[in-house]
Tab-separated table of C-alpha atoms and ligand atoms in Angstrom:
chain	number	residue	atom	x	y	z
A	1	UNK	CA	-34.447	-18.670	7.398
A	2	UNK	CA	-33.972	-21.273	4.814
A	3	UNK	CA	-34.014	-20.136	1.274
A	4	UNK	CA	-37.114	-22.074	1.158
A	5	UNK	CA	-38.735	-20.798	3.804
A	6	UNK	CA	-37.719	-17.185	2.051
A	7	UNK	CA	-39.439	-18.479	-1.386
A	8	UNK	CA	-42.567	-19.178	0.527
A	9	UNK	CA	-42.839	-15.862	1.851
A	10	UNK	CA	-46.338	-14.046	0.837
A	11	UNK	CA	-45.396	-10.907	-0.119
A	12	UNK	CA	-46.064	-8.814	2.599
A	13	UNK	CA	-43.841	-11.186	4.875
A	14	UNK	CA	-40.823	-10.604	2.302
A	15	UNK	CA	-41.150	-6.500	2.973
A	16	UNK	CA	-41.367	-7.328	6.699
A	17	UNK	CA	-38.633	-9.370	6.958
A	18	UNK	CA	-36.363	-7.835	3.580
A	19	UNK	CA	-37.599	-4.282	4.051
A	20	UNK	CA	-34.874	-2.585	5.499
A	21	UNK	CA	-31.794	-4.578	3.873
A	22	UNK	CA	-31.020	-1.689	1.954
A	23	UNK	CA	-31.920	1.173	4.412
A	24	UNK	CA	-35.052	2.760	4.562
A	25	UNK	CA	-35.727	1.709	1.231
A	26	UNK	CA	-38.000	-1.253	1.086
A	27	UNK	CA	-39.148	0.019	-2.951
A	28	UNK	CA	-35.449	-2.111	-3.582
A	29	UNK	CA	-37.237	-5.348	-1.637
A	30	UNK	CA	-40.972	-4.850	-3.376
A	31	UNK	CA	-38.949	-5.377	-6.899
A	32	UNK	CA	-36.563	-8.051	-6.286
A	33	UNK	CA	-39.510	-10.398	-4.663
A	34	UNK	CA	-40.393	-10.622	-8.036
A	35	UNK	CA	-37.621	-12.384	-8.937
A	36	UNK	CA	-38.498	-15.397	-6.192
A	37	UNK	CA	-37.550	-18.266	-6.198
A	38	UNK	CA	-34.182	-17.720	-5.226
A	39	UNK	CA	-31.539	-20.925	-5.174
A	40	UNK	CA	-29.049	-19.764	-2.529
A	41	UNK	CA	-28.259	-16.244	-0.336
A	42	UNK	CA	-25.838	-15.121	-3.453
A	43	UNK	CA	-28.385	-15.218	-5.902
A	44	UNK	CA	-30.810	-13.279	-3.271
A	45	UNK	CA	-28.289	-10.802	-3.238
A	46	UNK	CA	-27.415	-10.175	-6.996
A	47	UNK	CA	-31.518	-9.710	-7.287
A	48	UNK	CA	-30.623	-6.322	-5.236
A	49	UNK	CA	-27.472	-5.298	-6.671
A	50	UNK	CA	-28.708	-5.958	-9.853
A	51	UNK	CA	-31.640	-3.888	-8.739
A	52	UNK	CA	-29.453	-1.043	-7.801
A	53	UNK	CA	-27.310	-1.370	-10.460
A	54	UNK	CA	-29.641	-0.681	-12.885
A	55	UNK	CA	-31.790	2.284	-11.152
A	56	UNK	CA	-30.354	5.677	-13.041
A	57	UNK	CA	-27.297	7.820	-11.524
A	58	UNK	CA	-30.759	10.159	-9.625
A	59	UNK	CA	-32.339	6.428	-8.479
A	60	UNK	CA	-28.734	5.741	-6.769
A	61	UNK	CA	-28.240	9.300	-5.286
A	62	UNK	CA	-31.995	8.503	-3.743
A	63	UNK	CA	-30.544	5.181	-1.938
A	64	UNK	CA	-27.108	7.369	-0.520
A	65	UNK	CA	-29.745	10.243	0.957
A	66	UNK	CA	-31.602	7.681	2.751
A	67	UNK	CA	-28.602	6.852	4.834
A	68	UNK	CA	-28.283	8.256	8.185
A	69	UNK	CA	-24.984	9.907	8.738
A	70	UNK	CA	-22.431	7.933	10.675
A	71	UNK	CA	-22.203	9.187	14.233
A	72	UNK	CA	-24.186	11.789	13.498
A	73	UNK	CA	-27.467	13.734	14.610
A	74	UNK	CA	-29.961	10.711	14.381
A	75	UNK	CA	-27.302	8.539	15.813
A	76	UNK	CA	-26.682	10.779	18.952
A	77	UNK	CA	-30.472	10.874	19.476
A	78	UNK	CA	-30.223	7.142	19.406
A	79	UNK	CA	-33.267	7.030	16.368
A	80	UNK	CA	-31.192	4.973	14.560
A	81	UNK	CA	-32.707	1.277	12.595
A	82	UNK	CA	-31.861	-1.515	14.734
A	83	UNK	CA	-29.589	-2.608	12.266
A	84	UNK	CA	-28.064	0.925	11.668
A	85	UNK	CA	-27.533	1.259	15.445
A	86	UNK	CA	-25.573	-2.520	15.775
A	87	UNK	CA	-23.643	-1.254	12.701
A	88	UNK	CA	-22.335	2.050	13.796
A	89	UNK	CA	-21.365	0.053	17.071
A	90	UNK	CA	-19.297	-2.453	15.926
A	91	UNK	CA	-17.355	0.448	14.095
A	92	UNK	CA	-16.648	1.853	17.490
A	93	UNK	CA	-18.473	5.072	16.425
A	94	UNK	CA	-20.181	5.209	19.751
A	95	UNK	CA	-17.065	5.557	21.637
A	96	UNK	CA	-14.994	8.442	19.807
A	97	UNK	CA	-12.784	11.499	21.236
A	98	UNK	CA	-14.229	14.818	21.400
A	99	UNK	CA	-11.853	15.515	18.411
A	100	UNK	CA	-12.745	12.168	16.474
A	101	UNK	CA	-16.252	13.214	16.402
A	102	UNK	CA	-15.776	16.793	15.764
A	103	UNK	CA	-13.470	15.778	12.707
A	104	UNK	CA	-16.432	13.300	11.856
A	105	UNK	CA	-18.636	15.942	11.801
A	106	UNK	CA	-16.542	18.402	10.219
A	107	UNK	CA	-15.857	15.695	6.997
A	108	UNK	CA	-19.279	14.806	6.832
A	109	UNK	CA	-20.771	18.189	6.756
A	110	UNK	CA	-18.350	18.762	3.717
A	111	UNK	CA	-19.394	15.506	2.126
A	112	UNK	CA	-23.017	16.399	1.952
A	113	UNK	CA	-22.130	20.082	0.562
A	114	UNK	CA	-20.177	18.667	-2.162
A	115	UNK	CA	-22.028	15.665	-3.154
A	116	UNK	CA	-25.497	16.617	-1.528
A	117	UNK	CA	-25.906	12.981	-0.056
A	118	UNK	CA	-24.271	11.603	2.884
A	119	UNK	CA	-20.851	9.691	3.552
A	120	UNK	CA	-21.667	5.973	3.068
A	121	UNK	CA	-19.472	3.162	4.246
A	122	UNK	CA	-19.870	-0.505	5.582
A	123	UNK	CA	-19.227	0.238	9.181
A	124	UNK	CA	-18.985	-3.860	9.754
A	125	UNK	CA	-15.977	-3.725	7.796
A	126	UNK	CA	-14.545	-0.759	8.560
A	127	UNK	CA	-13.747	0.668	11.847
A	128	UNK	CA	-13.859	4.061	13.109
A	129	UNK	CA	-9.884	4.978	11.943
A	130	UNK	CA	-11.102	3.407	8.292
A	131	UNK	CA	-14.135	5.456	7.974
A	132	UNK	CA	-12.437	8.655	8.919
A	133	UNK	CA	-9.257	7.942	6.391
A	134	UNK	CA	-12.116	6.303	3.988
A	135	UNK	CA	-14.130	9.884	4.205
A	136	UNK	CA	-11.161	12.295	3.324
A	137	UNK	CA	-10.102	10.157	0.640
A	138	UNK	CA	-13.233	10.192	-1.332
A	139	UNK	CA	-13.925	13.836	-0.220
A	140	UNK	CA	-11.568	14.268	-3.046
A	141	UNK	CA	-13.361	12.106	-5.623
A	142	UNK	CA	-15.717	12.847	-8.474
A	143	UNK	CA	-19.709	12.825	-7.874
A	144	UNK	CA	-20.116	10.236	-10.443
A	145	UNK	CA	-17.611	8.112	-8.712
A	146	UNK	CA	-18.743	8.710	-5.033
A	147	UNK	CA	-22.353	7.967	-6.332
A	148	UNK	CA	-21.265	4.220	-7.644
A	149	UNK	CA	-18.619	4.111	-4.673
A	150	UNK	CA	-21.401	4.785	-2.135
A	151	UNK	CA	-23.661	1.909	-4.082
A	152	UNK	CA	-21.090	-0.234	-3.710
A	153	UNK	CA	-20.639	0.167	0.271
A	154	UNK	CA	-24.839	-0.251	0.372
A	155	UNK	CA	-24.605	-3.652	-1.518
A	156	UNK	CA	-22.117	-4.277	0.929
A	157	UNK	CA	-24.296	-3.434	3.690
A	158	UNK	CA	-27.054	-5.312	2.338
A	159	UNK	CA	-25.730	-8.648	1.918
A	160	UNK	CA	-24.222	-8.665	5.753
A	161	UNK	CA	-28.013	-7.953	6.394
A	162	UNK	CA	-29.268	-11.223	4.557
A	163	UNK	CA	-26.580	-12.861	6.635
A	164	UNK	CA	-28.471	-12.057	9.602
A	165	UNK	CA	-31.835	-13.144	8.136
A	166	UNK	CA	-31.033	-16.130	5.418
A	167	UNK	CA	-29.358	-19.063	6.379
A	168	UNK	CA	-25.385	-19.007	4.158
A	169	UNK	CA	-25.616	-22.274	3.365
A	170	UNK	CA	-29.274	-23.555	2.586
A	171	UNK	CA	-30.207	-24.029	-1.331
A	172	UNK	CA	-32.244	-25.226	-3.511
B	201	2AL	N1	-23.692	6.613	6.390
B	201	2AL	C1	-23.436	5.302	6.590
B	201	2AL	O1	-22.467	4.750	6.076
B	201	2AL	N2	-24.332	4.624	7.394
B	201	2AL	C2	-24.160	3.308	7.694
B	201	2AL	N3	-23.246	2.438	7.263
B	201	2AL	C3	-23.498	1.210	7.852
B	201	2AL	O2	-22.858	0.187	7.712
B	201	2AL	N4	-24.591	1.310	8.658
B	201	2AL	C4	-25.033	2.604	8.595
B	201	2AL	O3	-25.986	3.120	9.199
Protein backbone atom coordinates (compact mmCIF):
# COMPACT_ATOMS: atom_id res chain seq x y z
CA UNK A 1 0.00 0.00 0.00
CA UNK A 2 0.81 3.54 -0.68
CA UNK A 3 0.59 5.89 2.20
CA UNK A 4 -2.22 7.25 0.30
CA UNK A 5 -3.98 4.46 -0.28
CA UNK A 6 -3.47 3.89 3.79
CA UNK A 7 -5.02 7.58 4.41
CA UNK A 8 -8.01 6.58 2.42
CA UNK A 9 -8.72 3.69 4.41
CA UNK A 10 -12.44 3.79 6.07
CA UNK A 11 -11.93 2.81 9.30
CA UNK A 12 -12.85 -0.55 9.47
CA UNK A 13 -10.32 -1.32 6.51
CA UNK A 14 -7.42 0.31 8.75
CA UNK A 15 -8.29 -2.46 11.74
CA UNK A 16 -8.38 -5.11 8.98
CA UNK A 17 -5.39 -4.41 7.46
CA UNK A 18 -3.37 -2.57 10.85
CA UNK A 19 -5.06 -4.82 13.39
CA UNK A 20 -2.58 -7.14 14.31
CA UNK A 21 0.73 -4.91 13.91
CA UNK A 22 1.10 -4.93 17.44
CA UNK A 23 -0.16 -8.48 18.36
CA UNK A 24 -3.48 -9.25 19.23
CA UNK A 25 -4.02 -5.85 20.11
CA UNK A 26 -5.88 -3.96 17.48
CA UNK A 27 -7.21 -1.20 20.62
CA UNK A 28 -3.26 0.23 19.62
CA UNK A 29 -4.59 0.49 15.67
CA UNK A 30 -8.37 1.93 16.61
CA UNK A 31 -6.31 5.03 18.34
CA UNK A 32 -3.59 5.81 16.06
CA UNK A 33 -6.18 5.93 12.89
CA UNK A 34 -7.05 8.93 14.45
CA UNK A 35 -4.07 10.45 13.81
CA UNK A 36 -4.52 9.86 9.70
CA UNK A 37 -3.20 11.36 7.44
CA UNK A 38 0.07 10.02 7.74
CA UNK A 39 3.12 11.54 5.36
CA UNK A 40 5.44 8.52 5.16
CA UNK A 41 5.77 4.72 6.96
CA UNK A 42 8.00 6.54 9.88
CA UNK A 43 5.48 8.82 10.85
CA UNK A 44 2.83 5.73 10.73
CA UNK A 45 5.00 4.18 13.06
CA UNK A 46 5.76 6.92 15.74
CA UNK A 47 1.63 7.20 15.81
CA UNK A 48 2.07 3.58 17.60
CA UNK A 49 5.05 4.00 19.59
CA UNK A 50 3.90 7.10 20.65
CA UNK A 51 0.72 5.25 21.42
CA UNK A 52 2.52 2.77 23.51
CA UNK A 53 4.67 5.02 24.94
CA UNK A 54 2.25 6.83 26.58
CA UNK A 55 -0.26 3.92 27.84
CA UNK A 56 0.70 3.55 31.85
CA UNK A 57 3.45 0.90 33.14
CA UNK A 58 -0.29 -1.72 33.64
CA UNK A 59 -1.35 -0.54 29.74
CA UNK A 60 2.33 -1.84 28.64
CA UNK A 61 2.35 -5.05 30.83
CA UNK A 62 -1.26 -5.65 28.90
CA UNK A 63 0.63 -5.45 25.32
CA UNK A 64 3.75 -8.06 26.75
CA UNK A 65 0.76 -10.68 28.02
CA UNK A 66 -0.73 -10.66 24.70
CA UNK A 67 2.37 -12.15 23.21
CA UNK A 68 2.51 -15.74 22.57
CA UNK A 69 5.56 -17.33 24.01
CA UNK A 70 8.37 -18.05 21.61
CA UNK A 71 8.44 -21.73 20.72
CA UNK A 72 6.13 -22.39 23.05
CA UNK A 73 2.62 -24.15 23.68
CA UNK A 74 0.55 -22.14 21.01
CA UNK A 75 3.49 -22.34 18.73
CA UNK A 76 3.82 -26.23 18.94
CA UNK A 77 0.05 -26.45 18.29
CA UNK A 78 0.80 -24.38 15.27
CA UNK A 79 -2.22 -21.57 16.50
CA UNK A 80 0.10 -19.08 16.02
CA UNK A 81 -0.92 -15.32 13.87
CA UNK A 82 0.31 -15.65 10.48
CA UNK A 83 2.69 -13.15 11.19
CA UNK A 84 3.73 -14.68 14.62
CA UNK A 85 4.23 -18.05 12.88
CA UNK A 86 6.68 -16.41 9.79
CA UNK A 87 8.41 -14.66 12.75
CA UNK A 88 9.27 -17.47 15.04
CA UNK A 89 10.51 -19.18 11.70
CA UNK A 90 12.89 -17.00 10.49
CA UNK A 91 14.42 -17.19 14.11
CA UNK A 92 14.95 -20.84 13.50
CA UNK A 93 12.70 -21.58 16.54
CA UNK A 94 11.01 -24.31 14.63
CA UNK A 95 14.06 -26.29 14.24
CA UNK A 96 15.72 -26.48 17.87
CA UNK A 97 17.51 -29.49 19.87
CA UNK A 98 15.63 -31.33 22.36
CA UNK A 99 17.88 -29.38 24.85
CA UNK A 100 17.43 -25.88 23.04
CA UNK A 101 13.81 -26.14 23.55
CA UNK A 102 13.81 -27.59 26.92
CA UNK A 103 16.21 -24.64 28.02
CA UNK A 104 13.60 -22.38 26.09
CA UNK A 105 11.06 -23.62 28.06
CA UNK A 106 12.80 -23.78 31.20
CA UNK A 107 13.83 -19.66 30.81
CA UNK A 108 10.55 -18.80 29.77
CA UNK A 109 8.62 -20.47 32.44
CA UNK A 110 10.93 -18.41 34.86
CA UNK A 111 10.32 -15.24 32.92
CA UNK A 112 6.61 -15.33 33.34
CA UNK A 113 6.99 -16.23 37.25
CA UNK A 114 9.10 -13.32 37.80
CA UNK A 115 7.66 -10.73 35.65
CA UNK A 116 4.11 -12.37 35.15
CA UNK A 117 4.20 -11.59 31.28
CA UNK A 118 6.01 -13.41 28.71
CA UNK A 119 9.66 -13.16 27.15
CA UNK A 120 9.35 -10.68 24.25
CA UNK A 121 11.91 -10.29 21.52
CA UNK A 122 12.01 -9.38 17.71
CA UNK A 123 12.56 -12.84 16.42
CA UNK A 124 13.36 -11.10 12.74
CA UNK A 125 16.31 -9.75 14.27
CA UNK A 126 17.33 -12.10 16.47
CA UNK A 127 17.95 -15.68 15.94
CA UNK A 128 17.39 -18.57 18.05
CA UNK A 129 21.20 -18.37 19.90
CA UNK A 130 20.19 -14.38 20.47
CA UNK A 131 16.91 -15.02 21.99
CA UNK A 132 18.17 -17.67 24.32
CA UNK A 133 21.40 -15.39 25.48
CA UNK A 134 18.77 -12.29 25.11
CA UNK A 135 16.30 -14.28 27.73
CA UNK A 136 18.92 -15.06 30.55
CA UNK A 137 20.24 -11.73 30.37
CA UNK A 138 17.12 -9.88 31.12
CA UNK A 139 15.95 -12.75 33.45
CA UNK A 140 18.22 -10.78 35.63
CA UNK A 141 16.72 -7.33 35.05
CA UNK A 142 14.27 -5.18 36.95
CA UNK A 143 10.32 -5.40 36.15
CA UNK A 144 10.25 -1.81 35.37
CA UNK A 145 13.02 -2.28 32.95
CA UNK A 146 11.84 -5.60 31.29
CA UNK A 147 8.35 -3.86 30.98
CA UNK A 148 9.93 -0.80 28.72
CA UNK A 149 12.58 -3.40 27.30
CA UNK A 150 9.74 -5.70 26.15
CA UNK A 151 7.88 -2.35 24.58
CA UNK A 152 10.72 -1.67 22.89
CA UNK A 153 11.13 -5.25 21.09
CA UNK A 154 7.02 -4.82 20.21
CA UNK A 155 7.70 -1.40 18.46
CA UNK A 156 10.26 -3.28 16.88
CA UNK A 157 8.00 -5.90 15.81
CA UNK A 158 5.52 -3.55 14.69
CA UNK A 159 7.27 -1.48 12.30
CA UNK A 160 8.79 -4.78 10.36
CA UNK A 161 4.94 -5.44 10.16
CA UNK A 162 4.12 -2.04 8.32
CA UNK A 163 7.02 -3.07 6.13
CA UNK A 164 5.05 -5.86 4.95
CA UNK A 165 1.85 -3.81 4.47
CA UNK A 166 3.03 0.04 3.58
CA UNK A 167 5.09 0.71 0.82
CA UNK A 168 9.01 2.27 2.54
CA UNK A 169 9.21 4.72 0.24
CA UNK A 170 5.75 6.32 -0.81
CA UNK A 171 4.87 9.92 0.84
CA UNK A 172 3.00 12.54 0.81
N1 LIG B 1 7.27 -13.66 22.72
C1 LIG B 1 7.70 -13.14 21.56
O1 LIG B 1 8.73 -12.47 21.49
N2 LIG B 1 6.91 -13.38 20.45
C2 LIG B 1 7.26 -12.92 19.22
N3 LIG B 1 8.28 -12.15 18.84
C3 LIG B 1 8.20 -11.96 17.47
O2 LIG B 1 8.97 -11.33 16.77
N4 LIG B 1 7.10 -12.61 16.98
C4 LIG B 1 6.49 -13.23 18.04
O3 LIG B 1 5.48 -13.95 18.03
Amino acid sequence: LSIAEVNQLPFEEFIQIFGNVVEHCSLCAAAVWRNCPFSNIQNLSSAFNEFMDNLPMIGKEGILRLHPDLAGRLAMAGALTQESTKEQASAGLGNMSTDEREKMSRLNSQYKEKFGFPFVICARQNKKEAILKGLEERLNNSMDQETLTGVDEVKKICYLRLLDIVDKNSKL
